[in-house]
PDB file of C-alpha atoms in Angstrom:
ATOM      1  CA  MET A   1     -21.815 -10.582   2.407  1.00 43.00           C
ATOM      2  CA  LEU A   2     -18.426  -8.970   1.853  1.00 42.00           C
ATOM      3  CA  ASN A   3     -17.095 -11.944  -0.106  1.00 46.00           C
ATOM      4  CA  GLU A   4     -20.190 -11.879  -2.279  1.00 47.00           C
ATOM      5  CA  MET A   5     -19.659  -8.176  -2.904  1.00 43.00           C
ATOM      6  CA  LYS A   6     -16.036  -8.795  -3.838  1.00 46.00           C
ATOM      7  CA  SER A   7     -17.085 -11.510  -6.311  1.00 50.00           C
ATOM      8  CA  ARG A   8     -19.617  -9.256  -7.953  1.00 44.00           C
ATOM      9  CA  LEU A   9     -17.153  -6.396  -8.207  1.00 44.00           C
ATOM     10  CA  SER A  10     -14.459  -8.684  -9.581  1.00 47.00           C
ATOM     11  CA  ALA A  11     -16.823  -9.765 -12.322  1.00 47.00           C
ATOM     12  CA  GLY A  12     -17.772  -6.155 -12.879  1.00 45.00           C
ATOM     13  CA  LYS A  13     -14.184  -5.171 -13.603  1.00 43.00           C
ATOM     14  CA  ALA A  14     -14.308  -7.208 -16.765  1.00 43.00           C
ATOM     15  CA  GLY A  15     -17.877  -6.675 -17.858  1.00 46.00           C
ATOM     16  CA  PHE A  16     -19.668  -3.603 -16.524  1.00 42.00           C
ATOM     17  CA  ALA A  17     -21.708  -2.028 -19.305  1.00 43.00           C
ATOM     18  CA  GLY A  18     -21.322   1.671 -19.943  1.00 48.00           C
ATOM     19  CA  LYS A  19     -24.894   2.377 -18.837  1.00 43.00           C
ATOM     20  CA  LYS A  20     -24.357   0.615 -15.515  1.00 46.00           C
ATOM     21  CA  LEU A  21     -21.177   2.591 -14.884  1.00 51.00           C
ATOM     22  CA  LEU A  22     -22.991   5.820 -15.725  1.00 48.00           C
ATOM     23  CA  LEU A  23     -25.772   4.902 -13.291  1.00 45.00           C
ATOM     24  CA  LEU A  24     -23.252   4.270 -10.511  1.00 50.00           C
ATOM     25  CA  ILE A  25     -21.575   7.602 -11.198  1.00 50.00           C
ATOM     26  CA  LEU A  26     -24.926   9.408 -11.133  1.00 46.00           C
ATOM     27  CA  ILE A  27     -25.864   7.765  -7.825  1.00 46.00           C
ATOM     28  CA  SER A  28     -22.500   8.768  -6.369  1.00 50.00           C
ATOM     29  CA  ALA A  29     -22.903  12.308  -7.693  1.00 46.00           C
ATOM     30  CA  GLY A  30     -26.344  12.531  -6.118  1.00 45.00           C
ATOM     31  CA  LEU A  31     -24.940  11.590  -2.728  1.00 45.00           C
ATOM     32  CA  THR A  32     -22.114  14.098  -3.120  1.00 46.00           C
ATOM     33  CA  LEU A  33     -24.451  16.953  -4.080  1.00 46.00           C
ATOM     34  CA  ALA A  34     -26.230  16.577  -0.747  1.00 52.00           C
ATOM     35  CA  GLN A  35     -23.057  17.605   1.062  1.00 67.00           C
ATOM     36  CA  THR A  36     -22.556  21.250   1.986  1.00 81.00           C
ATOM     37  CA  TYR A  37     -19.500  22.715   3.681  1.00 92.00           C
ATOM     38  CA  LYS A  38     -18.393  26.138   4.841  1.00 94.00           C
ATOM     39  CA  VAL A  39     -14.983  27.677   5.420  1.00 96.00           C
ATOM     40  CA  GLU A  40     -14.680  28.325   9.148  1.00 96.00           C
ATOM     41  CA  LYS A  41     -11.193  29.766   9.395  1.00 97.00           C
ATOM     42  CA  VAL A  42      -8.351  30.621   7.017  1.00 97.00           C
ATOM     43  CA  THR A  43      -4.774  30.981   8.191  1.00 97.00           C
ATOM     44  CA  GLY A  44      -2.226  32.347   5.733  1.00 97.00           C
ATOM     45  CA  SER A  45      -2.915  32.037   2.006  1.00 94.00           C
ATOM     46  CA  ALA A  46      -5.498  29.660   0.575  1.00 96.00           C
ATOM     47  CA  LYS A  47      -7.600  29.537  -2.571  1.00 95.00           C
ATOM     48  CA  ILE A  48     -10.642  27.726  -3.878  1.00 95.00           C
ATOM     49  CA  LEU A  49     -11.032  26.388  -7.407  1.00 92.00           C
ATOM     50  CA  ASN A  50     -14.804  26.515  -7.829  1.00 86.00           C
ATOM     51  CA  SER A  51     -17.109  24.587 -10.146  1.00 76.00           C
ATOM     52  CA  ASN A  52     -16.695  27.297 -12.820  1.00 79.00           C
ATOM     53  CA  ASP A  53     -12.928  26.743 -12.915  1.00 82.00           C
ATOM     54  CA  LYS A  54     -12.386  30.146 -11.322  1.00 88.00           C
ATOM     55  CA  TRP A  55      -9.869  30.784  -8.563  1.00 92.00           C
ATOM     56  CA  ILE A  56     -11.168  32.721  -5.569  1.00 94.00           C
ATOM     57  CA  ASN A  57      -9.528  33.547  -2.270  1.00 95.00           C
ATOM     58  CA  ALA A  58     -10.709  31.398   0.619  1.00 95.00           C
ATOM     59  CA  LYS A  59     -12.390  33.540   3.261  1.00 95.00           C
ATOM     60  CA  ASP A  60     -14.129  32.800   6.546  1.00 96.00           C
ATOM     61  CA  GLY A  61     -17.763  31.982   5.832  1.00 95.00           C
ATOM     62  CA  THR A  62     -17.319  30.959   2.183  1.00 94.00           C
ATOM     63  CA  ILE A  63     -19.809  28.249   1.162  1.00 92.00           C
ATOM     64  CA  LEU A  64     -18.164  25.408  -0.739  1.00 93.00           C
ATOM     65  CA  SER A  65     -19.790  23.515  -3.589  1.00 87.00           C
ATOM     66  CA  PRO A  66     -19.141  19.743  -3.770  1.00 84.00           C
ATOM     67  CA  ASN A  67     -16.924  20.228  -6.830  1.00 86.00           C
ATOM     68  CA  SER A  68     -14.740  22.860  -5.196  1.00 92.00           C
ATOM     69  CA  ILE A  69     -11.052  22.188  -4.597  1.00 95.00           C
ATOM     70  CA  LEU A  70      -9.324  23.765  -1.603  1.00 96.00           C
ATOM     71  CA  VAL A  71      -5.663  24.678  -2.021  1.00 96.00           C
ATOM     72  CA  THR A  72      -3.273  25.906   0.664  1.00 96.00           C
ATOM     73  CA  GLU A  73       0.164  27.443   0.328  1.00 94.00           C
ATOM     74  CA  GLU A  74       3.114  27.154   2.727  1.00 94.00           C
ATOM     75  CA  ASN A  75       2.407  28.062   6.358  1.00 96.00           C
ATOM     76  CA  SER A  76      -1.318  28.107   5.639  1.00 97.00           C
ATOM     77  CA  SER A  77      -4.406  26.127   6.567  1.00 97.00           C
ATOM     78  CA  VAL A  78      -8.168  26.079   6.041  1.00 97.00           C
ATOM     79  CA  LYS A  79     -10.719  24.753   8.512  1.00 97.00           C
ATOM     80  CA  VAL A  80     -14.043  23.631   7.016  1.00 97.00           C
ATOM     81  CA  SER A  81     -17.187  22.207   8.566  1.00 95.00           C
ATOM     82  CA  GLY A  82     -20.446  20.645   7.460  1.00 91.00           C
ATOM     83  CA  ASN A  83     -22.591  17.524   7.798  1.00 86.00           C
ATOM     84  CA  GLY A  84     -21.234  16.952  11.280  1.00 89.00           C
ATOM     85  CA  ILE A  85     -17.649  16.992   9.983  1.00 92.00           C
ATOM     86  CA  ASN A  86     -14.822  19.313  10.948  1.00 94.00           C
ATOM     87  CA  PHE A  87     -11.635  19.123   8.897  1.00 97.00           C
ATOM     88  CA  THR A  88      -8.505  21.241   8.637  1.00 97.00           C
ATOM     89  CA  LEU A  89      -6.469  21.188   5.441  1.00 98.00           C
ATOM     90  CA  LYS A  90      -2.840  21.865   6.302  1.00 97.00           C
ATOM     91  CA  GLU A  91      -0.147  23.647   4.331  1.00 96.00           C
ATOM     92  CA  SER A  92       0.912  22.860   0.749  1.00 96.00           C
ATOM     93  CA  SER A  93      -2.105  20.665   0.156  1.00 97.00           C
ATOM     94  CA  ALA A  94      -5.178  20.400  -2.043  1.00 97.00           C
ATOM     95  CA  LEU A  95      -8.437  18.575  -1.513  1.00 97.00           C
ATOM     96  CA  SER A  96     -11.705  18.184  -3.371  1.00 95.00           C
ATOM     97  CA  VAL A  97     -14.641  18.939  -1.093  1.00 94.00           C
ATOM     98  CA  SER A  98     -16.404  15.839  -2.437  1.00 93.00           C
ATOM     99  CA  SER A  99     -13.755  13.675  -0.724  1.00 95.00           C
ATOM    100  CA  LEU A 100     -14.895  14.786   2.725  1.00 95.00           C
ATOM    101  CA  LYS A 101     -17.132  11.834   3.454  1.00 93.00           C
ATOM    102  CA  GLN A 102     -17.239   8.614   5.397  1.00 93.00           C
ATOM    103  CA  MET A 103     -17.456   5.443   3.291  1.00 95.00           C
ATOM    104  CA  THR A 104     -18.369   1.870   4.125  1.00 95.00           C
ATOM    105  CA  LEU A 105     -16.130  -0.984   3.040  1.00 94.00           C
ATOM    106  CA  ASP A 106     -18.664  -1.990   0.384  1.00 94.00           C
ATOM    107  CA  GLU A 107     -18.668   1.567  -0.983  1.00 95.00           C
ATOM    108  CA  LEU A 108     -14.875   1.453  -1.075  1.00 95.00           C
ATOM    109  CA  LEU A 109     -14.934  -1.795  -3.044  1.00 94.00           C
ATOM    110  CA  LEU A 110     -17.384  -0.332  -5.520  1.00 94.00           C
ATOM    111  CA  ALA A 111     -15.262   2.803  -5.944  1.00 94.00           C
ATOM    112  CA  LEU A 112     -12.115   0.700  -6.457  1.00 93.00           C
ATOM    113  CA  ALA A 113     -13.898  -1.348  -9.136  1.00 92.00           C
ATOM    114  CA  MET A 114     -14.906   1.858 -10.899  1.00 92.00           C
ATOM    115  CA  GLU A 115     -11.314   3.126 -10.746  1.00 89.00           C
ATOM    116  CA  ASP A 116     -10.079  -0.156 -12.242  1.00 86.00           C
ATOM    117  CA  MET A 117     -12.494   0.276 -15.128  1.00 88.00           C
ATOM    118  CA  MET A 118     -11.345   3.838 -15.731  1.00 85.00           C
ATOM    119  CA  ASN A 119      -7.749   2.597 -15.701  1.00 78.00           C
ATOM    120  CA  ALA A 120      -8.492  -0.150 -18.207  1.00 73.00           C
ATOM    121  CA  PRO A 121      -6.710   0.164 -21.589  1.00 66.00           C
ATOM    122  CA  ARG A 122      -8.834   1.970 -24.170  1.00 57.00           C
ATOM    123  CA  LYS A 123      -9.431   0.887 -27.724  1.00 52.00           C
ATOM    124  CA  LYS A 124      -6.908   2.061 -30.284  1.00 50.00           C
ATOM    125  CA  GLY A 125      -7.897   5.205 -32.074  1.00 49.00           C
ATOM    126  CA  ASN A 126      -9.930   6.454 -29.118  1.00 46.00           C
ATOM    127  CA  THR A 127      -7.247   8.146 -27.032  1.00 41.00           C
ATOM    128  CA  ASN A 128      -6.041  11.726 -27.039  1.00 42.00           C
ATOM    129  CA  GLY A 129      -3.455  11.326 -24.297  1.00 38.00           C
ATOM    130  CA  LYS A 130      -3.954  10.703 -20.613  1.00 40.00           C
ATOM    131  CA  THR A 131      -4.139  14.326 -19.605  1.00 39.00           C
ATOM    132  CA  THR A 132      -6.705  15.541 -22.115  1.00 33.00           C
ATOM    133  CA  ALA A 133      -8.817  12.429 -21.549  1.00 33.00           C
ATOM    134  CA  VAL A 134      -9.200  13.431 -17.932  1.00 36.00           C
ATOM    135  CA  TYR A 135      -9.434  17.196 -18.101  1.00 36.00           C
ATOM    136  CA  GLY A 136     -10.383  18.135 -21.640  1.00 35.00           C
ATOM    137  CA  THR A 137      -8.476  20.629 -23.735  1.00 35.00           C
ATOM    138  CA  LYS A 138      -9.308  23.948 -22.082  1.00 41.00           C
ATOM    139  CA  GLU A 139      -6.456  26.426 -21.817  1.00 42.00           C
ATOM    140  CA  GLY A 140      -5.899  28.954 -19.062  1.00 49.00           C
ATOM    141  CA  ALA A 141      -4.046  29.524 -15.812  1.00 47.00           C
ATOM    142  CA  ALA A 142      -6.408  27.411 -13.699  1.00 47.00           C
ATOM    143  CA  ASN A 143      -6.121  24.453 -16.047  1.00 51.00           C
ATOM    144  CA  LYS A 144      -2.321  24.664 -16.188  1.00 51.00           C
ATOM    145  CA  ILE A 145      -2.131  24.619 -12.413  1.00 53.00           C
ATOM    146  CA  ILE A 146      -4.413  21.630 -11.925  1.00 59.00           C
ATOM    147  CA  LEU A 147      -2.485  19.687 -14.561  1.00 56.00           C
ATOM    148  CA  SER A 148       0.909  20.272 -12.938  1.00 62.00           C
ATOM    149  CA  ASP A 149       2.811  17.534 -11.119  1.00 67.00           C
ATOM    150  CA  ASP A 150       3.187  19.876  -8.143  1.00 90.00           C
ATOM    151  CA  PHE A 151      -0.583  20.093  -7.860  1.00 93.00           C
ATOM    152  CA  GLY A 152      -0.760  16.302  -7.934  1.00 95.00           C
ATOM    153  CA  ILE A 153       1.566  16.156  -4.924  1.00 96.00           C
ATOM    154  CA  LYS A 154      -0.545  18.747  -3.138  1.00 96.00           C
ATOM    155  CA  ARG A 155      -3.604  16.580  -3.716  1.00 97.00           C
ATOM    156  CA  LEU A 156      -1.759  13.538  -2.358  1.00 97.00           C
ATOM    157  CA  ASN A 157      -0.931  15.569   0.749  1.00 97.00           C
ATOM    158  CA  GLY A 158      -4.643  16.262   1.088  1.00 98.00           C
ATOM    159  CA  ALA A 159      -5.436  12.559   0.738  1.00 98.00           C
ATOM    160  CA  LEU A 160      -2.912  11.736   3.478  1.00 97.00           C
ATOM    161  CA  GLN A 161      -4.621  14.214   5.777  1.00 98.00           C
ATOM    162  CA  LEU A 162      -7.986  12.635   4.992  1.00 97.00           C
ATOM    163  CA  ALA A 163      -6.649   9.290   6.218  1.00 98.00           C
ATOM    164  CA  GLU A 164      -5.056  10.851   9.291  1.00 97.00           C
ATOM    165  CA  SER A 165      -8.420  12.436  10.141  1.00 97.00           C
ATOM    166  CA  GLY A 166     -10.275   9.136   9.987  1.00 96.00           C
ATOM    167  CA  PHE A 167     -11.547   9.220   6.401  1.00 97.00           C
ATOM    168  CA  LYS A 168      -9.375   6.277   5.410  1.00 98.00           C
ATOM    169  CA  GLU A 169     -11.680   4.691   2.821  1.00 97.00           C
ATOM    170  CA  SER A 170     -12.267   8.021   1.086  1.00 97.00           C
ATOM    171  CA  ALA A 171      -8.525   8.713   1.235  1.00 98.00           C
ATOM    172  CA  VAL A 172      -7.753   5.483  -0.653  1.00 98.00           C
ATOM    173  CA  VAL A 173     -10.264   6.329  -3.383  1.00 97.00           C
ATOM    174  CA  THR A 174      -8.927   9.876  -3.603  1.00 97.00           C
ATOM    175  CA  ALA A 175      -5.341   8.622  -3.913  1.00 97.00           C
ATOM    176  CA  LYS A 176      -6.329   6.146  -6.632  1.00 96.00           C
ATOM    177  CA  GLU A 177      -7.919   8.957  -8.607  1.00 95.00           C
ATOM    178  CA  ILE A 178      -4.849  11.148  -8.199  1.00 96.00           C
ATOM    179  CA  PHE A 179      -2.465   8.395  -9.327  1.00 96.00           C
ATOM    180  CA  ARG A 180      -4.643   7.997 -12.441  1.00 94.00           C
ATOM    181  CA  LYS A 181      -4.956  11.700 -13.251  1.00 93.00           C
ATOM    182  CA  TYR A 182      -1.319  12.565 -12.456  1.00 94.00           C
ATOM    183  CA  PRO A 183       0.772   9.641 -13.803  1.00 93.00           C
ATOM    184  CA  GLU A 184       4.020  11.113 -12.471  1.00 94.00           C
ATOM    185  CA  THR A 185       2.749  10.762  -8.900  1.00 96.00           C
ATOM    186  CA  LYS A 186       2.672   6.978  -9.333  1.00 95.00           C
ATOM    187  CA  LYS A 187       6.459   7.083  -9.062  1.00 96.00           C
ATOM    188  CA  LYS A 188       6.233   8.380  -5.491  1.00 96.00           C
ATOM    189  CA  ALA A 189       6.856   5.131  -3.638  1.00 97.00           C
ATOM    190  CA  ASP A 190       6.341   6.560  -0.157  1.00 97.00           C
ATOM    191  CA  TYR A 191       2.806   7.709  -0.983  1.00 97.00           C
ATOM    192  CA  ARG A 192       2.036   4.473  -2.824  1.00 98.00           C
ATOM    193  CA  ILE A 193       3.208   2.351   0.118  1.00 98.00           C
ATOM    194  CA  TYR A 194       1.129   4.387   2.576  1.00 98.00           C
ATOM    195  CA  PHE A 195      -2.127   3.845   0.699  1.00 98.00           C
ATOM    196  CA  ALA A 196      -1.324   0.207  -0.103  1.00 98.00           C
ATOM    197  CA  ASP A 197      -0.901  -0.344   3.638  1.00 98.00           C
ATOM    198  CA  LEU A 198      -4.424   1.011   4.140  1.00 98.00           C
ATOM    199  CA  LEU A 199      -5.750  -1.638   1.754  1.00 98.00           C
ATOM    200  CA  TYR A 200      -3.983  -4.233   3.878  1.00 97.00           C
ATOM    201  CA  GLU A 201      -5.501  -2.684   6.995  1.00 97.00           C
ATOM    202  CA  PHE A 202      -8.965  -3.140   5.446  1.00 97.00           C
ATOM    203  CA  ASP A 203      -8.187  -6.855   4.866  1.00 96.00           C
ATOM    204  CA  LEU A 204      -8.360  -6.279   1.110  1.00 97.00           C
ATOM    205  CA  TYR A 205      -5.445  -8.607   0.548  1.00 97.00           C
ATOM    206  CA  GLU A 206      -5.802  -9.173  -3.196  1.00 96.00           C
ATOM    207  CA  GLU A 207      -6.076  -5.434  -3.846  1.00 96.00           C
ATOM    208  CA  ALA A 208      -3.112  -4.727  -1.572  1.00 97.00           C
ATOM    209  CA  TYR A 209      -1.054  -7.474  -3.216  1.00 97.00           C
ATOM    210  CA  ASP A 210      -1.685  -6.005  -6.682  1.00 96.00           C
ATOM    211  CA  GLU A 211      -0.694  -2.574  -5.454  1.00 97.00           C
ATOM    212  CA  PHE A 212       2.512  -3.716  -3.740  1.00 98.00           C
ATOM    213  CA  THR A 213       3.417  -5.746  -6.843  1.00 98.00           C
ATOM    214  CA  SER A 214       3.125  -2.567  -8.913  1.00 97.00           C
ATOM    215  CA  ILE A 215       5.130  -0.580  -6.363  1.00 98.00           C
ATOM    216  CA  ASN A 216       7.871  -3.210  -6.465  1.00 97.00           C
ATOM    217  CA  GLU A 217       8.527  -2.250 -10.092  1.00 97.00           C
ATOM    218  CA  LEU A 218       9.501   1.298  -9.110  1.00 97.00           C
ATOM    219  CA  GLU A 219      12.968   2.567  -8.242  1.00 95.00           C
ATOM    220  CA  LEU A 220      12.994   1.979  -4.496  1.00 97.00           C
ATOM    221  CA  SER A 221      15.418   2.687  -1.693  1.00 97.00           C
ATOM    222  CA  ASP A 222      16.824  -0.344   0.097  1.00 97.00           C
ATOM    223  CA  GLN A 223      14.463   0.248   2.998  1.00 97.00           C
ATOM    224  CA  GLU A 224      11.440   0.607   0.689  1.00 97.00           C
ATOM    225  CA  LYS A 225      12.440  -2.495  -1.265  1.00 97.00           C
ATOM    226  CA  SER A 226      12.682  -4.536   1.914  1.00 97.00           C
ATOM    227  CA  GLU A 227       9.354  -3.204   3.194  1.00 97.00           C
ATOM    228  CA  VAL A 228       7.538  -3.968  -0.066  1.00 98.00           C
ATOM    229  CA  GLU A 229       8.989  -7.452  -0.456  1.00 97.00           C
ATOM    230  CA  ASN A 230       8.180  -8.349   3.145  1.00 97.00           C
ATOM    231  CA  LYS A 231       4.622  -7.132   2.700  1.00 97.00           C
ATOM    232  CA  LEU A 232       4.256  -9.186  -0.494  1.00 98.00           C
ATOM    233  CA  LEU A 233       5.377 -12.316   1.355  1.00 97.00           C
ATOM    234  CA  LEU A 234       2.921 -11.625   4.145  1.00 97.00           C
ATOM    235  CA  LEU A 235       0.077 -10.915   1.729  1.00 97.00           C
ATOM    236  CA  ASN A 236       0.805 -14.084  -0.215  1.00 95.00           C
ATOM    237  CA  LYS A 237       0.389 -16.090   2.991  1.00 94.00           C
ATOM    238  CA  ARG A 238      -2.819 -14.235   3.865  1.00 94.00           C
ATOM    239  CA  ILE A 239      -4.315 -14.900   0.446  1.00 94.00           C
ATOM    240  CA  VAL A 240      -3.353 -18.588   0.419  1.00 92.00           C
ATOM    241  CA  ASN A 241      -4.795 -19.115   3.889  1.00 87.00           C
ATOM    242  CA  LYS A 242      -8.094 -17.321   3.249  1.00 76.00           C
TER     243      LYS A 242
END
């Protein structure tokens, strides 16, 4: 079943029609909209970027929309609950509420295929720059913050905490999205290695191999270089022996 799913998704990377992709996004959005969460406890300073692109202070009892983004400052945290899930976002982190979900391996594969399509090179004459393609051209304080490299790192911190709390599949998808939306974060080898290791943990050897190959092109410390090259050798053996 899983191999069949992989084959279908592999084919989809090259040939998904726009309508099919839109349908998948709508289905995913429908599942996300069913999720409701509430702020249980705020420690220190934390804010919420709501669906209207307005910043509000996070307070105990605040209801969170699926499109909300939680943001914590230093020495701060926010505990949220909903749908049988309890999660605490630690300091200097950011997390989209829609990422708080358990995913099956098949759902992960589908999400990775969608990310690959969104990362695919666009036709000439149809690009306005990576940033505006993702976020539009709105001006304002909220937009400047969410476009900053620092905010990208905060979101990666949130993705790490997702994985540490057991939402590993969702964490991988979240990280992939962040690396796409914040190109500078792709240079952070330590984060890249962490999430590539999760792909290996899921036995997604081809996906992990592609990721480690990309990481190997970065400026790495000696320790990181050794770790990446060893993992590539191991993955090559795993793929050959499948």
